[in-house]
Coordinates of C-alpha atoms and ligand atoms in Angstrom, one line a residue:
M21 CA 20.3 21.6 -35.2
A22 CA 19.3 17.5 -34.5
E23 CA 22.6 17.0 -33.8
R24 CA 22.9 19.3 -30.7
Q25 CA 20.3 17.1 -29.3
R26 CA 22.3 14.3 -28.6
R27 CA 22.6 13.5 -24.5
L28 CA 26.1 15.0 -23.3
V29 CA 27.4 12.4 -20.5
A30 CA 29.9 13.9 -18.5
V31 CA 32.6 11.9 -16.3
S32 CA 34.6 13.6 -13.6
N33 CA 35.9 12.0 -10.1
R34 CA 33.9 14.4 -7.8
V35 CA 30.2 15.3 -9.2
G36 CA 28.4 18.3 -8.6
P37 CA 27.4 20.4 -6.7
L38 CA 24.8 22.0 -9.3
S39 CA 24.1 24.1 -7.2
D40 CA 26.1 28.0 -8.1
E41 CA 26.2 28.5 -3.9
G42 CA 28.3 24.7 -3.9
K43 CA 31.8 25.5 -2.8
A44 CA 33.0 24.3 -6.2
G45 CA 36.7 23.6 -7.0
G46 CA 36.9 24.8 -11.2
L47 CA 35.7 21.8 -12.5
A48 CA 32.5 22.2 -11.5
V49 CA 31.9 25.7 -12.4
G50 CA 32.5 25.0 -15.4
L51 CA 30.7 21.9 -16.2
S52 CA 27.4 22.4 -13.9
D53 CA 26.6 25.4 -16.7
A54 CA 27.1 23.2 -19.6
L55 CA 25.3 20.1 -18.2
K56 CA 21.8 22.4 -17.1
R57 CA 21.9 24.0 -19.4
R58 CA 21.7 20.6 -22.6
G59 CA 20.9 18.4 -20.0
G60 CA 22.3 14.7 -19.4
L61 CA 24.7 12.6 -17.1
W62 CA 26.9 13.8 -14.4
F63 CA 28.9 10.2 -14.0
G64 CA 31.9 9.7 -11.2
W65 CA 33.0 9.3 -7.6
S66 CA 30.4 9.2 -4.9
G67 CA 32.7 10.8 -2.6
N68 CA 32.3 7.5 -0.5
T69 CA 33.6 4.3 0.9
S70 CA 32.3 0.9 0.8
D71 CA 33.0 -2.6 1.1
E72 CA 31.9 -3.4 -1.5
G73 CA 33.6 0.0 -3.9
T74 CA 33.1 0.3 -7.3
F75 CA 30.5 -2.9 -7.9
R76 CA 28.4 -0.8 -5.2
E77 CA 25.2 -0.4 -6.7
A78 CA 24.3 3.3 -8.5
E79 CA 23.4 6.5 -6.6
T80 CA 21.4 8.8 -8.7
V81 CA 20.1 11.9 -8.5
I82 CA 18.2 14.4 -10.8
Q83 CA 18.0 18.0 -10.8
D84 CA 17.2 20.7 -12.7
H85 CA 17.4 18.3 -15.9
V86 CA 20.5 16.7 -15.2
S87 CA 21.0 13.1 -13.5
M88 CA 23.9 12.6 -11.1
T89 CA 25.1 8.8 -10.7
T90 CA 27.5 7.7 -8.8
I91 CA 29.6 5.2 -7.7
D92 CA 31.6 4.3 -4.5
M93 CA 34.5 3.1 -4.2
N94 CA 36.3 0.7 -1.5
K95 CA 39.7 2.2 0.2
E96 CA 42.0 0.2 -1.1
E97 CA 40.4 1.3 -4.5
L98 CA 40.6 5.0 -3.0
E99 CA 44.1 5.1 -1.7
G100 CA 45.4 3.4 -4.6
F101 CA 43.2 5.4 -7.4
Y102 CA 42.8 8.5 -6.0
L103 CA 45.5 9.4 -2.7
H104 CA 48.5 8.1 -4.2
Y105 CA 48.4 7.2 -8.1
A106 CA 46.3 10.9 -8.9
N107 CA 47.9 12.8 -6.3
R108 CA 51.4 12.0 -5.3
S109 CA 52.6 10.6 -8.8
L110 CA 49.9 12.4 -11.5
W111 CA 49.9 15.7 -10.1
P112 CA 53.4 16.6 -9.0
L113 CA 54.7 15.3 -12.5
L114 CA 52.2 17.3 -14.6
H115 CA 52.3 20.2 -12.4
Y116 CA 56.4 20.0 -13.4
R117 CA 57.2 18.2 -9.9
L118 CA 59.3 15.6 -10.2
D119 CA 61.0 16.3 -7.2
L120 CA 57.7 15.2 -5.2
A121 CA 55.8 12.5 -7.3
E122 CA 56.2 8.5 -6.0
F123 CA 55.6 5.7 -8.3
D124 CA 54.9 2.5 -7.4
R125 CA 53.3 -0.2 -9.4
Q126 CA 50.6 -1.1 -6.7
S127 CA 48.6 2.2 -7.1
D128 CA 49.7 1.9 -11.0
R129 CA 47.8 -1.0 -11.2
I130 CA 44.5 0.4 -8.7
Y131 CA 44.2 2.9 -11.0
R132 CA 44.1 1.6 -13.7
S133 CA 41.6 -1.4 -12.7
V134 CA 39.5 1.5 -11.6
N135 CA 39.4 3.3 -14.0
Q136 CA 38.4 -0.2 -16.4
R137 CA 35.5 -0.4 -13.2
F138 CA 34.2 2.8 -13.9
A139 CA 34.1 2.7 -17.5
A140 CA 32.6 -0.9 -17.2
R141 CA 30.0 0.3 -14.8
L142 CA 28.9 3.7 -17.3
A143 CA 28.9 1.1 -20.2
P144 CA 25.1 0.3 -19.4
L145 CA 24.1 3.5 -19.2
L146 CA 25.7 5.1 -22.4
E147 CA 23.2 5.4 -26.0
P148 CA 25.1 4.7 -29.5
D149 CA 24.6 8.7 -29.8
D150 CA 26.0 9.9 -26.5
L151 CA 29.0 12.5 -26.7
V152 CA 30.7 11.3 -23.3
W153 CA 33.2 13.7 -21.9
V154 CA 35.5 12.6 -19.5
H155 CA 37.2 15.4 -17.4
D156 CA 40.7 15.3 -16.5
Y157 CA 43.6 12.9 -15.0
H158 CA 41.9 10.8 -12.4
F159 CA 40.4 8.7 -16.0
F160 CA 43.0 8.6 -18.4
Y161 CA 42.5 5.3 -19.4
L162 CA 38.5 5.3 -19.3
G163 CA 38.0 5.8 -23.0
S164 CA 40.2 3.1 -23.6
E165 CA 38.5 1.1 -21.3
L166 CA 34.8 1.9 -23.0
R167 CA 36.1 1.2 -26.2
Q168 CA 36.9 -2.1 -24.4
C169 CA 33.4 -2.4 -23.9
G170 CA 32.5 -1.8 -26.9
F171 CA 31.2 1.6 -27.1
K172 CA 32.1 2.9 -30.4
G173 CA 30.3 6.5 -30.4
R174 CA 32.6 9.8 -29.6
I175 CA 34.5 10.3 -26.3
G176 CA 36.6 13.6 -26.1
F177 CA 38.9 14.7 -22.9
F178 CA 39.6 17.2 -21.6
L179 CA 42.6 17.8 -19.1
H180 CA 41.9 20.9 -16.8
I181 CA 45.9 20.7 -15.6
P182 CA 49.6 21.6 -17.4
F183 CA 50.3 18.2 -19.9
C184 CA 54.0 19.0 -19.0
A185 CA 57.2 18.9 -21.3
P186 CA 57.8 15.4 -23.0
E187 CA 61.2 15.5 -21.4
I188 CA 59.1 15.4 -17.5
F189 CA 57.0 12.8 -18.4
T190 CA 58.6 10.6 -20.1
A191 CA 59.3 10.0 -15.6
L192 CA 55.8 8.5 -15.7
P193 CA 57.0 4.6 -16.0
A194 CA 53.2 3.7 -17.1
S195 CA 53.5 7.8 -20.0
H196 CA 53.8 5.7 -22.8
D197 CA 50.8 3.6 -21.8
I198 CA 48.8 6.4 -20.8
V199 CA 49.4 8.1 -23.9
R200 CA 48.2 5.6 -26.0
A201 CA 45.3 4.9 -23.8
M202 CA 44.4 8.4 -24.7
L203 CA 44.4 7.7 -28.1
A204 CA 40.8 6.1 -27.8
Y205 CA 39.3 9.2 -27.5
D206 CA 38.5 11.3 -30.2
V207 CA 39.3 14.6 -29.0
V208 CA 41.4 15.4 -26.2
G209 CA 41.9 19.6 -25.0
F210 CA 44.0 20.7 -23.9
Q211 CA 44.0 24.6 -21.4
T212 CA 46.7 26.3 -23.4
D213 CA 48.3 25.5 -26.8
T214 CA 51.7 25.0 -24.4
D215 CA 50.1 22.0 -23.1
R216 CA 48.9 20.8 -26.6
R217 CA 52.6 21.2 -28.0
N218 CA 53.8 19.6 -25.3
F219 CA 51.6 16.3 -26.2
A220 CA 51.6 17.0 -29.5
N221 CA 55.7 16.3 -29.1
F222 CA 55.1 13.0 -27.1
C223 CA 52.8 11.2 -29.8
V224 CA 55.7 12.4 -32.0
R225 CA 59.2 11.9 -30.2
E226 CA 57.6 8.7 -27.7
L227 CA 55.5 6.8 -30.1
G228 CA 56.5 7.6 -33.9
G229 CA 53.4 9.6 -34.7
E230 CA 52.8 12.8 -36.6
K231 CA 51.5 16.1 -36.9
L232 CA 48.4 16.6 -39.3
P233 CA 46.9 19.6 -40.6
G234 CA 43.4 20.7 -37.8
H235 CA 45.0 19.6 -35.1
R236 CA 45.4 16.4 -36.2
I237 CA 47.7 13.6 -34.2
R238 CA 48.2 10.1 -35.7
V239 CA 49.7 7.2 -34.6
G240 CA 49.8 4.7 -36.0
D241 CA 45.8 3.4 -37.1
R242 CA 44.7 6.4 -34.6
T243 CA 44.0 10.4 -35.9
I244 CA 42.8 12.4 -33.0
V245 CA 42.4 16.2 -32.7
A246 CA 44.3 17.7 -29.8
K247 CA 43.1 21.2 -29.4
A248 CA 43.5 23.9 -27.1
F249 CA 40.6 24.7 -25.2
P250 CA 40.5 27.1 -22.6
I251 CA 37.5 27.1 -19.9
G252 CA 36.4 29.6 -18.3
I253 CA 33.5 31.3 -16.1
D254 CA 30.0 32.4 -16.5
A255 CA 31.3 36.0 -16.6
T256 CA 27.9 37.6 -16.9
G257 CA 26.5 35.5 -13.7
Y258 CA 29.6 36.4 -11.9
A259 CA 29.4 40.0 -11.9
R260 CA 25.8 39.9 -10.9
F261 CA 27.0 37.6 -7.6
A262 CA 29.8 40.5 -6.9
V263 CA 26.4 42.8 -6.8
S264 CA 24.6 40.7 -4.3
P265 CA 23.8 41.3 -0.6
E266 CA 26.2 39.1 0.5
A267 CA 29.1 39.8 -1.9
G268 CA 28.5 43.2 -0.9
E269 CA 28.4 42.9 3.1
H270 CA 31.7 40.7 2.3
E271 CA 33.1 44.0 0.8
E272 CA 31.9 46.1 3.1
M273 CA 33.0 44.1 6.2
L274 CA 37.0 43.8 4.1
R275 CA 36.9 47.7 3.5
D276 CA 36.0 48.5 7.4
L277 CA 38.6 46.6 8.1
A278 CA 41.1 47.4 5.8
G279 CA 39.9 51.5 6.1
E280 CA 42.4 53.4 3.9
R281 CA 45.0 50.9 4.0
L282 CA 44.8 49.1 0.7
Q283 CA 43.9 45.3 0.1
I284 CA 45.4 42.5 -0.9
V285 CA 43.9 39.4 -2.0
G286 CA 44.8 35.6 -2.8
V287 CA 42.7 32.7 -3.1
D288 CA 44.1 29.3 -3.4
R289 CA 43.1 26.1 -2.5
M290 CA 46.2 25.0 -0.4
D291 CA 48.2 23.6 -2.7
Y292 CA 51.6 23.6 -3.4
S293 CA 51.1 24.3 -7.3
K294 CA 49.7 27.7 -6.3
G295 CA 53.2 29.2 -5.1
L296 CA 52.2 30.3 -1.9
V297 CA 55.6 30.2 -0.5
E298 CA 57.0 32.4 -2.4
R299 CA 54.2 35.0 -2.9
F300 CA 54.5 35.2 0.8
K301 CA 58.1 35.8 0.4
G302 CA 56.8 38.5 -2.2
F303 CA 55.7 40.3 -0.1
E304 CA 57.8 40.4 2.7
R305 CA 60.6 42.3 0.1
L306 CA 58.0 44.1 -0.2
L307 CA 57.5 45.7 2.9
E308 CA 61.3 45.0 2.8
D309 CA 62.2 47.3 0.0
Y310 CA 59.0 49.5 -1.0
P311 CA 58.9 50.5 4.0
E312 CA 56.2 53.0 2.5
N313 CA 53.8 49.9 2.6
R314 CA 54.3 49.1 5.8
G315 CA 50.9 50.2 7.7
K316 CA 49.6 50.8 4.7
V317 CA 48.4 48.1 2.5
Q318 CA 47.1 44.3 3.8
F319 CA 47.9 40.9 2.8
L320 CA 44.5 38.4 3.2
Q321 CA 45.5 35.1 1.7
V322 CA 42.3 32.7 1.3
A323 CA 43.7 28.9 1.3
P324 CA 41.3 26.1 2.1
L325 CA 42.5 23.1 2.9
S326 CA 42.6 20.7 0.5
R327 CA 44.1 17.2 0.2
S328 CA 45.5 17.4 4.1
E329 CA 45.8 13.8 4.1
L330 CA 49.2 14.0 2.3
D331 CA 52.6 14.7 3.8
A332 CA 53.4 17.6 1.1
Y333 CA 50.1 19.4 1.9
V334 CA 50.5 18.8 6.2
E335 CA 53.9 20.4 5.5
L336 CA 52.9 23.1 3.1
R337 CA 50.3 24.3 6.0
R338 CA 52.8 24.1 8.7
E339 CA 55.4 26.8 6.2
L340 CA 53.0 28.9 5.9
E341 CA 51.5 29.6 8.8
E342 CA 55.5 29.7 10.3
L343 CA 55.7 32.5 7.7
A344 CA 52.8 34.4 8.0
G345 CA 53.6 34.1 11.5
H346 CA 57.0 35.8 11.1
I347 CA 56.2 37.9 8.3
N348 CA 53.8 39.5 11.1
G349 CA 56.4 39.1 14.1
R350 CA 58.5 41.4 12.0
F351 CA 56.7 43.8 10.6
A352 CA 53.2 44.4 12.9
T353 CA 52.5 47.1 14.9
L354 CA 49.8 47.3 17.5
D355 CA 47.0 48.5 14.9
W356 CA 48.7 46.6 12.0
T357 CA 48.6 42.6 11.0
P358 CA 50.1 42.8 7.9
I359 CA 49.4 39.0 7.1
Q360 CA 46.3 36.8 7.4
I361 CA 45.9 33.8 6.0
M362 CA 41.9 31.9 6.3
T363 CA 41.7 28.0 5.9
R364 CA 37.2 28.0 5.7
G365 CA 35.4 28.1 2.4
F366 CA 32.7 31.0 1.3
T367 CA 30.5 30.6 -1.1
R368 CA 30.9 31.8 -4.2
R369 CA 29.3 35.3 -3.7
A370 CA 30.3 36.1 -0.7
L371 CA 34.6 35.3 -2.2
A372 CA 33.0 37.9 -5.3
G373 CA 32.5 40.3 -2.5
I374 CA 36.5 40.1 -1.2
Y375 CA 37.4 40.1 -4.8
R376 CA 36.0 43.2 -5.6
A377 CA 37.0 44.7 -1.5
A378 CA 40.4 44.6 -3.2
R379 CA 42.9 46.8 -5.1
V380 CA 44.9 43.6 -6.0
C381 CA 45.1 40.7 -6.5
L382 CA 48.0 38.1 -6.5
V383 CA 47.2 35.0 -8.5
T384 CA 51.0 33.2 -8.4
P385 CA 50.8 30.2 -9.3
L386 CA 54.4 28.4 -10.3
R387 CA 52.3 26.4 -12.5
D388 CA 48.4 26.0 -13.0
G389 CA 46.7 24.8 -16.0
M390 CA 43.9 27.6 -16.3
N391 CA 43.5 29.6 -12.9
L392 CA 39.9 30.4 -12.7
V393 CA 40.9 32.7 -9.6
A394 CA 42.2 35.1 -12.1
K395 CA 39.0 35.6 -14.3
E396 CA 37.1 35.3 -10.9
F397 CA 38.6 38.7 -9.7
V398 CA 38.4 41.1 -13.3
A399 CA 34.6 40.0 -13.1
A400 CA 33.7 41.0 -10.3
Q401 CA 35.3 44.6 -9.7
D402 CA 33.4 48.1 -9.5
P403 CA 33.8 49.8 -12.6
S404 CA 34.5 52.7 -10.8
D405 CA 37.3 51.5 -8.8
P406 CA 38.9 48.2 -10.7
G407 CA 41.6 46.6 -9.3
V408 CA 45.1 45.1 -11.0
L409 CA 45.7 41.6 -11.6
I410 CA 49.1 40.2 -10.6
L411 CA 49.2 36.9 -13.2
S412 CA 52.3 34.4 -13.1
R413 CA 53.7 33.9 -16.3
F414 CA 53.3 29.8 -15.7
A415 CA 49.4 30.4 -15.4
G416 CA 46.7 29.1 -18.3
A417 CA 45.5 32.5 -17.6
R418 CA 47.8 34.6 -18.5
A419 CA 47.8 33.6 -22.4
E420 CA 44.0 35.5 -22.7
L421 CA 45.4 37.8 -19.2
E422 CA 48.8 39.1 -20.1
N423 CA 48.2 42.3 -22.1
D424 CA 46.3 43.8 -19.6
A425 CA 47.7 41.9 -15.6
L426 CA 51.8 42.4 -14.5
V427 CA 52.9 39.6 -15.6
V428 CA 55.4 37.8 -13.1
N429 CA 57.9 35.3 -12.7
P430 CA 56.4 33.7 -9.3
Y431 CA 59.8 32.3 -8.4
S432 CA 61.5 35.6 -8.2
T433 CA 60.3 37.5 -5.0
D434 CA 61.5 40.4 -5.9
D435 CA 59.5 41.0 -9.5
V436 CA 56.4 40.2 -7.3
A437 CA 57.5 43.0 -5.6
R438 CA 57.9 45.2 -8.0
A439 CA 54.7 44.5 -9.7
L440 CA 52.7 44.8 -6.4
Q441 CA 54.0 48.4 -5.4
R442 CA 53.7 48.9 -9.3
A443 CA 49.8 47.9 -8.6
L444 CA 49.7 49.4 -5.3
T445 CA 50.8 52.7 -6.6
M446 CA 48.7 52.2 -10.2
P447 CA 46.9 55.3 -11.3
F448 CA 42.9 54.9 -12.0
D449 CA 43.2 56.0 -15.4
E450 CA 45.8 52.4 -16.0
R451 CA 43.9 50.9 -14.0
S452 CA 40.8 50.7 -15.7
R453 CA 42.0 50.6 -18.9
R454 CA 43.7 47.5 -18.2
W455 CA 40.9 46.1 -16.2
E456 CA 38.8 46.6 -18.9
G457 CA 40.7 44.7 -21.6
M458 CA 41.0 42.0 -19.0
R459 CA 36.9 42.0 -18.7
E460 CA 36.4 41.7 -22.5
A461 CA 38.6 38.7 -22.4
V462 CA 36.9 37.2 -19.6
F463 CA 33.7 38.4 -21.7
A464 CA 34.8 36.7 -24.8
G465 CA 35.7 33.0 -23.3
T466 CA 33.2 32.5 -20.8
A467 CA 32.5 28.2 -19.4
E468 CA 29.8 28.6 -22.3
T469 CA 31.7 29.2 -25.2
W470 CA 34.3 26.1 -23.5
C471 CA 31.8 23.7 -23.8
D472 CA 30.1 24.8 -26.6
N473 CA 33.9 24.9 -28.8
F474 CA 34.2 21.5 -27.3
I475 CA 31.3 19.8 -27.6
G476 CA 31.0 21.4 -31.3
E477 CA 34.5 19.4 -31.9
L478 CA 33.1 16.5 -31.3
E479 CA 29.9 16.2 -32.5
T480 CA 32.2 17.5 -36.0
F481 CA 35.0 15.0 -35.5
D482 CA 35.4 13.4 -38.2
G483 CA 38.1 11.0 -37.7
S484 CA 38.4 6.6 -37.3
G485 CA 36.4 7.1 -33.9
G486 CA 35.4 3.6 -32.9
E487 CA 38.4 1.5 -33.0
V488 CA 40.3 0.1 -30.4
A489 CA 43.5 2.2 -29.5
G490 CA 46.3 0.4 -28.9
A491 CA 45.0 -1.6 -25.3
P492 CA 47.6 -0.8 -22.7
A493 CA 50.6 -3.1 -22.2
Ligands
ADQ15 P1 42.0 24.7 -9.3 O1 42.9 23.8 -8.7 O2 41.1 24.2 -8.0 O3 41.4 24.1 -10.6 P2 41.3 27.3 -9.9 O4 40.9 27.4 -11.6 O5 42.0 28.3 -9.1 O6 41.9 25.9 -9.0 O7 39.7 26.9 -9.7 C1 39.5 27.2 -7.5 C2 38.1 27.5 -7.6 O8 37.8 26.9 -6.3 C3 37.5 28.8 -8.4 O9 36.6 28.5 -8.3 C4 37.9 29.5 -7.1 O10 36.3 30.6 -6.9 C5 36.6 28.5 -5.6 N1 37.5 29.0 -4.4 C6 38.8 28.9 -4.2 N2 38.9 29.3 -2.8 C7 37.2 29.1 -2.2 C8 37.2 29.6 -0.8 N3 37.7 29.6 -0.2 N4 35.6 29.5 -0.7 C9 34.8 29.0 -2.0 N5 36.0 28.3 -2.8 C10 36.9 29.1 -3.5 C11 42.0 22.8 -11.6 C12 43.3 23.5 -12.4 C13 43.4 24.9 -13.1 C14 41.7 25.1 -13.9 C15 40.7 24.1 -13.1 C16 39.8 24.2 -14.0 O11 44.0 23.1 -11.1 O12 44.1 25.0 -13.8 O13 42.0 26.4 -13.9 O14 40.8 23.0 -12.5 O15 39.5 23.8 -15.5

């Protein structure tokens, strides 16, 4: 198909790595596979600050048919755009944490201007028939800014994190401007149908729009597609990682360490959205309410530090370390440490080995767009001894895995403890049956199908693409 040859241009805050070995975040894992397959341009921030900031000359690295072009930010841009607006206003708000969200007009102004600067730098690199795919909450205004620069081609947007209920989103002073700007995209993708519905309801209730058949929304003279595209992993590749020598070494190390004990693992960036405090309390409740587990289980939480510049994250680390100390102090014996927390990164292969050594994986975020750890855990399991997934009802992954994971309310310590007990005592046949069900889902909805579905929707879009949407006031 000739249309398949259109160039893909991806835009995201962090670019790369394309390598399997990288300590990649969720977004990079999905996107790099698509770009490598199609070839294209990946545009974003260099990760560096310089005095010239977004005006400094771009750098381009070409690897595996992908050009990775990045620009700097200056200190003021980085602070206002990334640390403040993206991470202190949008991230907590969209994860339903209005209590942690801070709003100020200075960072709002800088966020808009960085979006405008990125669009101005990207626009000259675009061909009219490029498919531009913008990622995540850092770049809500980028599409509308590209339209202002005169780009009339297709632009899609995918939100990796939740889109909260309109009742919460309206607390953001710029909520109307942001959603109006999102209407400049042709296709807007969400992780789940709940997120899509929240967005559609905002358009209807706040902007007087209407829902049309075929996942379309009309606001004024703009009609766009808003649809759920649940992100997946490279399931086959991941299953291969899990049997690599490096994974084997890590699996063995953990099994040796555990001995006869059953291993519970959690793997999350250290972020308040991941429900780590509640999870630790759930584990403590397990040891309280089901004392037969004392000395028989051990819990490893891998939690690489993220955003350590922000107070909320420093506070979280302190609280977790204290809590782990408290649990160990209360239950440890000379030869048993119940809970261990590790803040270092692992390669994807090493992590796959850790998943494989686990009898139970705890994925209990208070909110999560999707949560790829849940899917990686499933893909990494040994069919002859598969582990059990305990999954939060508030993770996007629930939609695909709820039949066979043990679904919990992460706020309920009792619920988490009960699910842990059930998982630890689950007979092999049930473990195996549940794992087969989840495996099927993880192999059906992969990173590849996610990309193909989104790009397919963007390619076939026949709405009023190219018009300038209501520019933000
Ligand atoms: P994240 O919030 O980063 O992603 P998640 O989807 O779980 O959450 O992805 C984390 C990734 O980091 C996984 O691929 C995991 O293997 C990796 N990782 C975690 N700890 C690691 C460690 N110690 N060493 C190396 N790698 C580690 C955001 C959204 C999610 C959404 C993704 C993708 O918050 O909801 O699922 O984007 O869209």
